[in-house]
Amino acid sequence: MAIDAQERAALAEAVRDASSAGPREFLDDHGRPQRDGQLWKVLTEQMGLGGLLVPEADGGAGAGVAELAVVLENLGATLAVVPALSSIGIAGTLLRVAGTTQARAMSVRLSEDGLAATVCWPDPASMPPAGVSATACRATDSESVIVSGRAEFVLDGADADVVLVPVTIDGTDAIVAVDTAAPGLTRTAMTGLDLTRGMAVVEFLDAPGTLVADNVSLETAADLALVLIAAEQVGIAQQCLQVAVAWAKDRVQFDRPIGQFQAIKHQLVDLLMATELARSALDVAVAAADAYLAAPSDAVARELSGAASAAKARCGDAAMVVADECLHILGGIGFTWEHDAHLYLRRAKALEVLMGTPADHRSRYAVLLLEDSAR
């Protein structure tokens, strides 16, 4: 389901309106926020966003990464305390890449029941993901498995209803789904920099799970996750830019709005350029992601890898720079706990290092270019 610019703008407005209350009510001083259950219910049950990536034949919207990126960008702009990135985004794209009957059934279950899922990546600070999170052995039938292992820094791990775990079974990489209520699974909330999104340690001790797919391309699934992270980063940059511009128009010093001073003008133009360049990189990555979902192949997957790393690097830099400079343009008010500027800076920093820093992805992009030129 492709939508035009008008429909995309309407989708963005609907998401922004639904999440306009902001995150303050759900914050925790120790970086362990609670889910905004009412907003999550609106997004999944009333707006049907949990089924965005579910094919129409299975009762979903049959949308692509372009539509999902619009949703995540606007939820990022409002710092909504919901597991949209981890569940609808990262887990949803992993299931879409898996493409098995079990994966489609899990996607339908998540979309219809309003449940939240997350992925226990082997090392959420590296890209591409190396190794697996756990090991597993088959139980009584071909789909039932027993999982043992440990994963750290699991996005929304303390709040998820289902975790998708990369495992090895008889030497083969696979994806297993484990309900968080299953015996043998324990979760420990971690103290995080981002006060609007929690992380957790998830441990498996002979926890029962269901095999979702064998031989899944984890690198391609991670590339799709990078694109969605970049979408959130663009939302942060855009919102911080708007806040800075509005403040520069209203704040008066020496009988003039500070936006009339040349230093502030130049600073705002630099932030605008960073945001627009990030959006351009995101658009290229989104197009590559949808091209892969439409016609998967090794060549298209390689193009996606390059575009995803370029977007993660560019958007990561932009989110950090704009959030940081916005705080400084705000001046004294920007450094207070009561203002949301520090919350955006915290989210930007957490996303900057998630699944590889901008420097990591510039290196990866350079390697991909060199390998292509050597062919």
mmCIF file of C-alpha atoms in Angstrom:
data_model
loop_
_atom_site.group_PDB
_atom_site.id
_atom_site.type_symbol
_atom_site.label_atom_id
_atom_site.label_comp_id
_atom_site.label_asym_id
_atom_site.label_seq_id
_atom_site.Cartn_x
_atom_site.Cartn_y
_atom_site.Cartn_z
ATOM 1 C CA MET A 1 0.000 0.000 0.000
ATOM 2 C CA ALA A 2 1.697 3.164 -1.230
ATOM 3 C CA ILE A 3 0.284 6.504 -0.112
ATOM 4 C CA ASP A 4 0.638 9.902 -1.699
ATOM 5 C CA ALA A 5 2.031 13.056 -0.129
ATOM 6 C CA GLN A 6 -1.370 14.244 1.088
ATOM 7 C CA GLU A 7 -2.139 10.943 2.803
ATOM 8 C CA ARG A 8 1.342 10.884 4.315
ATOM 9 C CA ALA A 9 0.824 14.361 5.742
ATOM 10 C CA ALA A 10 -2.514 13.258 7.194
ATOM 11 C CA LEU A 11 -0.866 10.208 8.780
ATOM 12 C CA ALA A 12 1.866 12.381 10.286
ATOM 13 C CA GLU A 13 -0.703 14.821 11.681
ATOM 14 C CA ALA A 14 -2.793 12.023 13.179
ATOM 15 C CA VAL A 15 0.220 10.510 14.932
ATOM 16 C CA ARG A 16 1.385 13.887 16.226
ATOM 17 C CA ASP A 17 -2.088 14.717 17.533
ATOM 18 C CA ALA A 18 -2.401 11.360 19.293
ATOM 19 C CA SER A 19 0.973 11.739 21.009
ATOM 20 C CA SER A 20 0.863 15.486 21.674
ATOM 21 C CA ALA A 21 0.593 15.114 25.476
ATOM 22 C CA GLY A 22 4.318 14.414 25.667
ATOM 23 C CA PRO A 23 6.323 12.071 27.911
ATOM 24 C CA ARG A 24 6.415 13.886 31.249
ATOM 25 C CA GLU A 25 3.756 11.819 33.008
ATOM 26 C CA PHE A 26 5.656 8.597 32.335
ATOM 27 C CA LEU A 27 9.221 9.643 33.152
ATOM 28 C CA ASP A 28 11.388 7.974 35.728
ATOM 29 C CA ASP A 29 14.409 9.715 37.237
ATOM 30 C CA HIS A 30 16.428 6.513 36.894
ATOM 31 C CA GLY A 31 15.748 5.917 33.220
ATOM 32 C CA ARG A 32 13.060 3.269 33.724
ATOM 33 C CA PRO A 33 9.905 4.830 32.261
ATOM 34 C CA GLN A 34 6.507 3.171 32.146
ATOM 35 C CA ARG A 35 4.635 2.646 28.884
ATOM 36 C CA ASP A 36 1.946 5.163 27.950
ATOM 37 C CA GLY A 37 -0.702 2.455 27.801
ATOM 38 C CA GLN A 38 -3.489 4.713 26.598
ATOM 39 C CA LEU A 39 -1.454 6.042 23.683
ATOM 40 C CA TRP A 40 -0.277 2.549 22.756
ATOM 41 C CA LYS A 41 -3.904 1.399 22.693
ATOM 42 C CA VAL A 42 -4.854 4.320 20.442
ATOM 43 C CA LEU A 43 -1.967 3.648 18.060
ATOM 44 C CA THR A 44 -2.455 -0.108 17.802
ATOM 45 C CA GLU A 45 -6.164 -0.744 18.330
ATOM 46 C CA GLN A 46 -7.807 2.436 17.049
ATOM 47 C CA MET A 47 -5.352 3.557 14.367
ATOM 48 C CA GLY A 48 -4.229 0.051 13.432
ATOM 49 C CA LEU A 49 -0.549 0.972 13.246
ATOM 50 C CA GLY A 50 0.501 -2.363 14.730
ATOM 51 C CA GLY A 51 -0.420 -3.949 11.412
ATOM 52 C CA LEU A 52 1.317 -1.477 9.116
ATOM 53 C CA LEU A 53 3.807 -4.022 7.779
ATOM 54 C CA VAL A 54 1.364 -6.954 7.847
ATOM 55 C CA PRO A 55 0.282 -7.891 4.288
ATOM 56 C CA GLU A 56 -3.282 -7.089 3.327
ATOM 57 C CA ALA A 57 -3.898 -10.771 2.694
ATOM 58 C CA ASP A 58 -3.289 -11.375 6.399
ATOM 59 C CA GLY A 59 -5.579 -8.543 7.480
ATOM 60 C CA GLY A 60 -2.933 -5.833 7.819
ATOM 61 C CA ALA A 61 -2.380 -2.511 6.097
ATOM 62 C CA GLY A 62 0.197 -3.864 3.650
ATOM 63 C CA ALA A 63 2.237 -0.685 4.056
ATOM 64 C CA GLY A 64 5.952 -0.242 3.572
ATOM 65 C CA VAL A 65 8.903 1.314 5.314
ATOM 66 C CA ALA A 66 7.952 4.750 3.940
ATOM 67 C CA GLU A 67 4.722 4.794 5.930
ATOM 68 C CA LEU A 68 6.365 3.293 9.007
ATOM 69 C CA ALA A 69 9.102 5.925 8.867
ATOM 70 C CA VAL A 70 6.452 8.672 8.940
ATOM 71 C CA VAL A 71 4.941 7.162 12.085
ATOM 72 C CA LEU A 72 8.273 6.758 13.883
ATOM 73 C CA GLU A 73 9.510 10.203 12.880
ATOM 74 C CA ASN A 74 6.479 11.849 14.444
ATOM 75 C CA LEU A 75 6.499 9.679 17.545
ATOM 76 C CA GLY A 76 10.156 10.571 17.949
ATOM 77 C CA ALA A 77 9.310 14.253 17.606
ATOM 78 C CA THR A 78 6.969 14.002 20.611
ATOM 79 C CA LEU A 79 9.158 11.558 22.599
ATOM 80 C CA ALA A 80 6.170 9.243 22.949
ATOM 81 C CA VAL A 81 6.724 6.623 25.647
ATOM 82 C CA VAL A 82 5.532 3.663 23.592
ATOM 83 C CA PRO A 83 7.473 0.698 22.158
ATOM 84 C CA ALA A 84 6.793 1.653 18.547
ATOM 85 C CA LEU A 85 10.423 1.573 17.365
ATOM 86 C CA SER A 86 11.156 -1.755 19.027
ATOM 87 C CA SER A 87 7.836 -3.473 18.287
ATOM 88 C CA ILE A 88 6.165 -2.111 15.153
ATOM 89 C CA GLY A 89 9.513 -1.125 13.683
ATOM 90 C CA ILE A 90 12.448 -3.392 14.478
ATOM 91 C CA ALA A 91 10.558 -6.547 15.444
ATOM 92 C CA GLY A 92 8.049 -6.005 12.643
ATOM 93 C CA THR A 93 10.724 -5.710 9.962
ATOM 94 C CA LEU A 94 12.566 -8.771 11.299
ATOM 95 C CA LEU A 95 9.377 -10.813 10.972
ATOM 96 C CA ARG A 96 8.801 -9.378 7.489
ATOM 97 C CA VAL A 97 12.314 -10.390 6.414
ATOM 98 C CA ALA A 98 11.836 -13.860 7.912
ATOM 99 C CA GLY A 99 8.745 -14.310 5.743
ATOM 100 C CA THR A 100 7.796 -17.762 7.022
ATOM 101 C CA THR A 101 4.297 -18.903 7.900
ATOM 102 C CA GLN A 102 5.231 -18.714 11.577
ATOM 103 C CA ALA A 103 6.612 -15.193 11.149
ATOM 104 C CA ARG A 104 3.432 -14.016 9.434
ATOM 105 C CA ALA A 105 1.332 -15.592 12.166
ATOM 106 C CA MET A 106 3.398 -13.817 14.818
ATOM 107 C CA SER A 107 2.996 -10.490 12.962
ATOM 108 C CA VAL A 108 -0.778 -10.961 12.878
ATOM 109 C CA ARG A 109 -0.836 -11.858 16.566
ATOM 110 C CA LEU A 110 1.108 -8.743 17.510
ATOM 111 C CA SER A 111 -1.051 -6.487 15.358
ATOM 112 C CA GLU A 112 -4.411 -7.880 16.497
ATOM 113 C CA ASP A 113 -3.701 -8.258 20.206
ATOM 114 C CA GLY A 114 -1.917 -4.920 20.682
ATOM 115 C CA LEU A 115 1.073 -6.724 22.169
ATOM 116 C CA ALA A 116 4.591 -5.294 22.127
ATOM 117 C CA ALA A 117 7.649 -7.157 20.876
ATOM 118 C CA THR A 118 11.357 -6.465 20.866
ATOM 119 C CA VAL A 119 14.508 -8.049 19.451
ATOM 120 C CA CYS A 120 17.401 -9.318 21.577
ATOM 121 C CA TRP A 121 20.216 -8.345 19.222
ATOM 122 C CA PRO A 122 23.549 -10.058 19.936
ATOM 123 C CA ASP A 123 25.344 -6.735 20.432
ATOM 124 C CA PRO A 124 23.109 -3.666 20.040
ATOM 125 C CA ALA A 125 26.167 -1.404 19.891
ATOM 126 C CA SER A 126 27.666 -3.084 16.807
ATOM 127 C CA MET A 127 26.759 -3.300 13.160
ATOM 128 C CA PRO A 128 26.379 -5.692 11.485
ATOM 129 C CA PRO A 129 25.240 -7.903 14.343
ATOM 130 C CA ALA A 130 27.829 -10.514 15.204
ATOM 131 C CA GLY A 131 26.913 -13.951 16.523
ATOM 132 C CA VAL A 132 23.636 -14.731 18.236
ATOM 133 C CA SER A 133 22.004 -13.903 21.555
ATOM 134 C CA ALA A 134 21.464 -17.444 22.764
ATOM 135 C CA THR A 135 21.483 -21.118 21.917
ATOM 136 C CA ALA A 136 18.476 -23.366 21.564
ATOM 137 C CA CYS A 137 17.588 -26.992 21.150
ATOM 138 C CA ARG A 138 14.465 -28.526 19.696
ATOM 139 C CA ALA A 139 11.844 -29.808 22.100
ATOM 140 C CA THR A 140 8.917 -32.119 21.401
ATOM 141 C CA ASP A 141 8.173 -30.926 17.868
ATOM 142 C CA SER A 142 9.827 -29.017 15.041
ATOM 143 C CA GLU A 143 8.617 -25.594 16.195
ATOM 144 C CA SER A 144 9.056 -25.860 19.967
ATOM 145 C CA VAL A 145 12.536 -25.019 21.264
ATOM 146 C CA ILE A 146 14.288 -24.474 24.585
ATOM 147 C CA VAL A 147 16.367 -21.280 24.795
ATOM 148 C CA SER A 148 19.340 -20.467 27.022
ATOM 149 C CA GLY A 149 21.450 -17.304 26.971
ATOM 150 C CA ARG A 150 21.621 -13.644 27.884
ATOM 151 C CA ALA A 151 21.085 -10.338 26.069
ATOM 152 C CA GLU A 152 21.883 -6.852 27.370
ATOM 153 C CA PHE A 153 20.614 -3.400 26.371
ATOM 154 C CA VAL A 154 17.386 -4.821 24.975
ATOM 155 C CA LEU A 155 15.272 -1.925 23.750
ATOM 156 C CA ASP A 156 11.991 -1.780 25.737
ATOM 157 C CA GLY A 157 12.963 -5.195 27.077
ATOM 158 C CA ALA A 158 11.297 -4.685 30.460
ATOM 159 C CA ASP A 159 8.019 -3.686 28.813
ATOM 160 C CA ALA A 160 7.717 -6.190 25.946
ATOM 161 C CA ASP A 161 5.217 -9.025 25.789
ATOM 162 C CA VAL A 162 7.253 -11.078 23.297
ATOM 163 C CA VAL A 163 10.983 -11.165 22.575
ATOM 164 C CA LEU A 164 12.468 -12.317 19.281
ATOM 165 C CA VAL A 165 15.811 -13.992 19.878
ATOM 166 C CA PRO A 166 18.533 -14.813 17.326
ATOM 167 C CA VAL A 167 19.740 -18.293 18.314
ATOM 168 C CA THR A 168 21.771 -21.213 17.010
ATOM 169 C CA ILE A 169 20.050 -24.581 16.624
ATOM 170 C CA ASP A 170 22.304 -27.454 15.599
ATOM 171 C CA GLY A 171 24.801 -24.952 14.242
ATOM 172 C CA THR A 172 22.233 -23.007 12.195
ATOM 173 C CA ASP A 173 21.169 -19.424 12.904
ATOM 174 C CA ALA A 174 17.461 -19.009 13.574
ATOM 175 C CA ILE A 175 14.887 -16.691 15.148
ATOM 176 C CA VAL A 176 12.840 -17.819 18.138
ATOM 177 C CA ALA A 177 9.882 -16.042 19.754
ATOM 178 C CA VAL A 178 9.623 -16.267 23.544
ATOM 179 C CA ASP A 179 6.726 -14.885 25.568
ATOM 180 C CA THR A 180 8.048 -12.816 28.448
ATOM 181 C CA ALA A 181 5.721 -14.673 30.821
ATOM 182 C CA ALA A 182 7.417 -17.974 29.961
ATOM 183 C CA PRO A 183 9.180 -19.865 32.747
ATOM 184 C CA GLY A 184 12.943 -19.513 32.686
ATOM 185 C CA LEU A 185 12.877 -15.954 31.299
ATOM 186 C CA THR A 186 13.904 -13.114 33.611
ATOM 187 C CA ARG A 187 14.179 -9.406 32.894
ATOM 188 C CA THR A 188 16.113 -6.768 34.798
ATOM 189 C CA ALA A 189 15.538 -3.098 33.996
ATOM 190 C CA MET A 190 18.720 -1.138 33.266
ATOM 191 C CA THR A 191 19.420 2.461 34.187
ATOM 192 C CA GLY A 192 19.538 4.397 30.944
ATOM 193 C CA LEU A 193 20.514 7.835 29.705
ATOM 194 C CA ASP A 194 17.214 8.153 27.835
ATOM 195 C CA LEU A 195 14.538 8.808 30.452
ATOM 196 C CA THR A 196 11.738 8.202 27.940
ATOM 197 C CA ARG A 197 12.731 4.695 26.803
ATOM 198 C CA GLY A 198 13.830 1.799 28.936
ATOM 199 C CA MET A 199 16.357 -0.970 28.338
ATOM 200 C CA ALA A 200 16.747 -4.294 30.082
ATOM 201 C CA VAL A 201 18.862 -7.377 30.524
ATOM 202 C CA VAL A 202 16.969 -10.460 29.352
ATOM 203 C CA GLU A 203 18.164 -13.890 30.499
ATOM 204 C CA PHE A 204 16.965 -17.286 29.310
ATOM 205 C CA LEU A 205 17.386 -20.452 31.352
ATOM 206 C CA ASP A 206 15.760 -23.301 29.442
ATOM 207 C CA ALA A 207 12.919 -20.970 28.463
ATOM 208 C CA PRO A 208 10.344 -22.455 26.057
ATOM 209 C CA GLY A 209 9.989 -20.683 22.743
ATOM 210 C CA THR A 210 8.609 -21.072 19.238
ATOM 211 C CA LEU A 211 10.788 -21.313 16.153
ATOM 212 C CA VAL A 212 9.920 -18.456 13.806
ATOM 213 C CA ALA A 213 12.398 -18.975 10.982
ATOM 214 C CA ASP A 214 15.658 -20.649 9.957
ATOM 215 C CA ASN A 215 18.452 -18.995 7.985
ATOM 216 C CA VAL A 216 17.223 -15.426 8.415
ATOM 217 C CA SER A 217 19.420 -12.647 7.040
ATOM 218 C CA LEU A 218 20.126 -10.823 10.292
ATOM 219 C CA GLU A 219 22.226 -8.208 8.538
ATOM 220 C CA THR A 220 19.376 -7.225 6.224
ATOM 221 C CA ALA A 221 16.935 -7.101 9.130
ATOM 222 C CA ALA A 222 19.398 -4.917 11.025
ATOM 223 C CA ASP A 223 19.715 -2.618 7.997
ATOM 224 C CA LEU A 224 15.964 -2.097 8.041
ATOM 225 C CA ALA A 225 16.200 -1.335 11.751
ATOM 226 C CA LEU A 226 18.860 1.299 10.990
ATOM 227 C CA VAL A 227 16.502 3.032 8.575
ATOM 228 C CA LEU A 228 13.804 3.229 11.233
ATOM 229 C CA ILE A 229 16.235 4.518 13.856
ATOM 230 C CA ALA A 230 17.245 7.201 11.352
ATOM 231 C CA ALA A 231 13.575 8.153 10.955
ATOM 232 C CA GLU A 232 13.305 8.786 14.689
ATOM 233 C CA GLN A 233 16.516 10.808 14.596
ATOM 234 C CA VAL A 234 15.086 13.024 11.852
ATOM 235 C CA GLY A 235 11.980 13.572 13.974
ATOM 236 C CA ILE A 236 14.147 14.687 16.894
ATOM 237 C CA ALA A 237 16.197 17.027 14.718
ATOM 238 C CA GLN A 238 13.101 18.566 13.121
ATOM 239 C CA GLN A 239 11.382 19.150 16.457
ATOM 240 C CA CYS A 240 14.474 20.670 18.083
ATOM 241 C CA LEU A 241 14.950 22.944 15.081
ATOM 242 C CA GLN A 242 11.361 24.162 15.322
ATOM 243 C CA VAL A 243 11.741 24.823 19.061
ATOM 244 C CA ALA A 244 14.964 26.769 18.486
ATOM 245 C CA VAL A 245 13.436 28.896 15.714
ATOM 246 C CA ALA A 246 10.341 29.670 17.773
ATOM 247 C CA TRP A 247 12.480 30.685 20.748
ATOM 248 C CA ALA A 248 14.701 32.886 18.590
ATOM 249 C CA LYS A 249 11.596 34.761 17.437
ATOM 250 C CA ASP A 250 10.178 35.243 20.937
ATOM 251 C CA ARG A 251 13.217 35.748 23.195
ATOM 252 C CA VAL A 252 14.146 39.431 23.432
ATOM 253 C CA GLN A 253 17.542 40.789 24.423
ATOM 254 C CA PHE A 254 18.722 44.387 23.997
ATOM 255 C CA ASP A 255 15.208 45.244 22.790
ATOM 256 C CA ARG A 256 15.433 42.841 19.859
ATOM 257 C CA PRO A 257 14.439 39.198 19.276
ATOM 258 C CA ILE A 258 17.628 37.147 19.435
ATOM 259 C CA GLY A 259 16.792 35.715 16.021
ATOM 260 C CA GLN A 260 17.767 39.091 14.536
ATOM 261 C CA PHE A 261 21.355 38.675 15.682
ATOM 262 C CA GLN A 262 23.636 37.401 12.945
ATOM 263 C CA ALA A 263 25.260 34.728 15.105
ATOM 264 C CA ILE A 264 21.892 33.124 15.862
ATOM 265 C CA LYS A 265 20.774 33.438 12.228
ATOM 266 C CA HIS A 266 23.860 31.573 11.009
ATOM 267 C CA GLN A 267 23.472 28.958 13.711
ATOM 268 C CA LEU A 268 19.860 28.281 12.775
ATOM 269 C CA VAL A 269 20.746 28.024 9.081
ATOM 270 C CA ASP A 270 23.416 25.451 9.910
ATOM 271 C CA LEU A 271 20.866 23.447 11.894
ATOM 272 C CA LEU A 272 18.372 23.652 9.026
ATOM 273 C CA MET A 273 20.997 22.358 6.593
ATOM 274 C CA ALA A 274 21.884 19.476 8.910
ATOM 275 C CA THR A 275 18.227 18.520 9.265
ATOM 276 C CA GLU A 276 17.484 18.688 5.545
ATOM 277 C CA LEU A 277 20.583 16.681 4.612
ATOM 278 C CA ALA A 278 19.547 14.080 7.163
ATOM 279 C CA ARG A 279 16.054 13.933 5.687
ATOM 280 C CA SER A 280 17.501 13.451 2.208
ATOM 281 C CA ALA A 281 19.660 10.560 3.435
ATOM 282 C CA LEU A 282 16.619 9.052 5.121
ATOM 283 C CA ASP A 283 14.548 9.310 1.933
ATOM 284 C CA VAL A 284 17.207 7.387 -0.008
ATOM 285 C CA ALA A 285 17.385 4.703 2.678
ATOM 286 C CA VAL A 286 13.592 4.368 2.859
ATOM 287 C CA ALA A 287 13.408 3.913 -0.905
ATOM 288 C CA ALA A 288 16.111 1.221 -0.730
ATOM 289 C CA ALA A 289 14.274 -0.523 2.121
ATOM 290 C CA ASP A 290 10.975 -0.619 0.249
ATOM 291 C CA ALA A 291 12.763 -1.802 -2.885
ATOM 292 C CA TYR A 292 14.165 -4.731 -0.924
ATOM 293 C CA LEU A 293 10.805 -5.663 0.591
ATOM 294 C CA ALA A 294 9.209 -5.515 -2.855
ATOM 295 C CA ALA A 295 11.852 -7.669 -4.585
ATOM 296 C CA PRO A 296 14.452 -9.197 -2.247
ATOM 297 C CA SER A 297 17.818 -10.024 -3.792
ATOM 298 C CA ASP A 298 21.478 -9.916 -2.829
ATOM 299 C CA ALA A 299 22.108 -6.887 -5.026
ATOM 300 C CA VAL A 300 19.221 -4.891 -3.562
ATOM 301 C CA ALA A 301 20.232 -5.967 -0.051
ATOM 302 C CA ARG A 302 23.708 -4.583 -0.666
ATOM 303 C CA GLU A 303 22.271 -1.268 -1.851
ATOM 304 C CA LEU A 304 20.155 -1.209 1.293
ATOM 305 C CA SER A 305 23.231 -1.772 3.462
ATOM 306 C CA GLY A 306 24.992 1.251 2.000
ATOM 307 C CA ALA A 307 21.947 3.508 2.165
ATOM 308 C CA ALA A 308 21.106 2.410 5.715
ATOM 309 C CA SER A 309 24.609 3.101 7.015
ATOM 310 C CA ALA A 310 24.724 6.467 5.241
ATOM 311 C CA ALA A 311 21.388 7.425 6.802
ATOM 312 C CA LYS A 312 22.351 6.231 10.275
ATOM 313 C CA ALA A 313 25.564 8.265 10.138
ATOM 314 C CA ARG A 314 24.014 11.434 8.711
ATOM 315 C CA CYS A 315 20.842 11.345 10.816
ATOM 316 C CA GLY A 316 22.745 10.443 13.973
ATOM 317 C CA ASP A 317 25.029 13.432 13.555
ATOM 318 C CA ALA A 318 22.104 15.732 12.781
ATOM 319 C CA ALA A 319 20.018 14.684 15.770
ATOM 320 C CA MET A 320 22.899 15.212 18.164
ATOM 321 C CA VAL A 321 24.019 18.542 16.720
ATOM 322 C CA VAL A 322 20.529 20.038 16.477
ATOM 323 C CA ALA A 323 19.463 18.822 19.929
ATOM 324 C CA ASP A 324 22.664 20.164 21.489
ATOM 325 C CA GLU A 325 22.566 23.537 19.740
ATOM 326 C CA CYS A 326 18.850 23.909 20.470
ATOM 327 C CA LEU A 327 19.622 23.584 24.161
ATOM 328 C CA HIS A 328 22.240 26.325 23.893
ATOM 329 C CA ILE A 329 20.000 28.662 21.894
ATOM 330 C CA LEU A 330 17.354 28.271 24.579
ATOM 331 C CA GLY A 331 19.902 29.493 27.100
ATOM 332 C CA GLY A 332 19.155 29.190 30.800
ATOM 333 C CA ILE A 333 15.682 27.716 30.338
ATOM 334 C CA GLY A 334 17.128 24.963 28.175
ATOM 335 C CA PHE A 335 19.292 23.675 31.010
ATOM 336 C CA THR A 336 16.420 23.254 33.457
ATOM 337 C CA TRP A 337 14.808 19.936 34.334
ATOM 338 C CA GLU A 338 11.374 21.366 33.535
ATOM 339 C CA HIS A 339 12.190 21.983 29.864
ATOM 340 C CA ASP A 340 12.140 19.045 27.456
ATOM 341 C CA ALA A 341 15.383 20.041 25.709
ATOM 342 C CA HIS A 342 17.492 17.657 27.767
ATOM 343 C CA LEU A 343 15.066 14.808 27.059
ATOM 344 C CA TYR A 344 15.611 15.235 23.321
ATOM 345 C CA LEU A 345 19.372 15.384 23.816
ATOM 346 C CA ARG A 346 19.236 12.175 25.857
ATOM 347 C CA ARG A 347 17.145 10.385 23.223
ATOM 348 C CA ALA A 348 19.455 11.622 20.450
ATOM 349 C CA LYS A 349 22.549 10.327 22.258
ATOM 350 C CA ALA A 350 20.981 6.950 23.002
ATOM 351 C CA LEU A 351 19.988 6.511 19.349
ATOM 352 C CA GLU A 352 23.398 7.725 18.153
ATOM 353 C CA VAL A 353 25.157 4.717 19.670
ATOM 354 C CA LEU A 354 22.361 2.172 19.122
ATOM 355 C CA MET A 355 23.435 -0.390 16.495
ATOM 356 C CA GLY A 356 26.620 1.466 15.687
ATOM 357 C CA THR A 357 27.881 5.038 15.959
ATOM 358 C CA PRO A 358 28.048 7.423 12.984
ATOM 359 C CA ALA A 359 31.793 6.724 12.772
ATOM 360 C CA ASP A 360 31.104 2.977 12.622
ATOM 361 C CA HIS A 361 28.672 3.455 9.768
ATOM 362 C CA ARG A 362 30.906 5.798 7.820
ATOM 363 C CA SER A 363 33.566 3.079 7.994
ATOM 364 C CA ARG A 364 31.069 0.428 6.920
ATOM 365 C CA TYR A 365 29.854 2.582 4.040
ATOM 366 C CA ALA A 366 33.439 3.169 2.904
ATOM 367 C CA VAL A 367 34.158 -0.570 2.972
ATOM 368 C CA LEU A 368 31.053 -1.261 0.888
ATOM 369 C CA LEU A 369 32.126 1.343 -1.685
ATOM 370 C CA LEU A 370 35.640 -0.077 -1.892
ATOM 371 C CA GLU A 371 34.326 -3.601 -2.310
ATOM 372 C CA ASP A 372 31.979 -2.466 -5.085
ATOM 373 C CA SER A 373 34.761 -0.620 -6.892
ATOM 374 C CA ALA A 374 36.980 -3.711 -6.728
ATOM 375 C CA ARG A 375 34.432 -5.895 -8.504
#
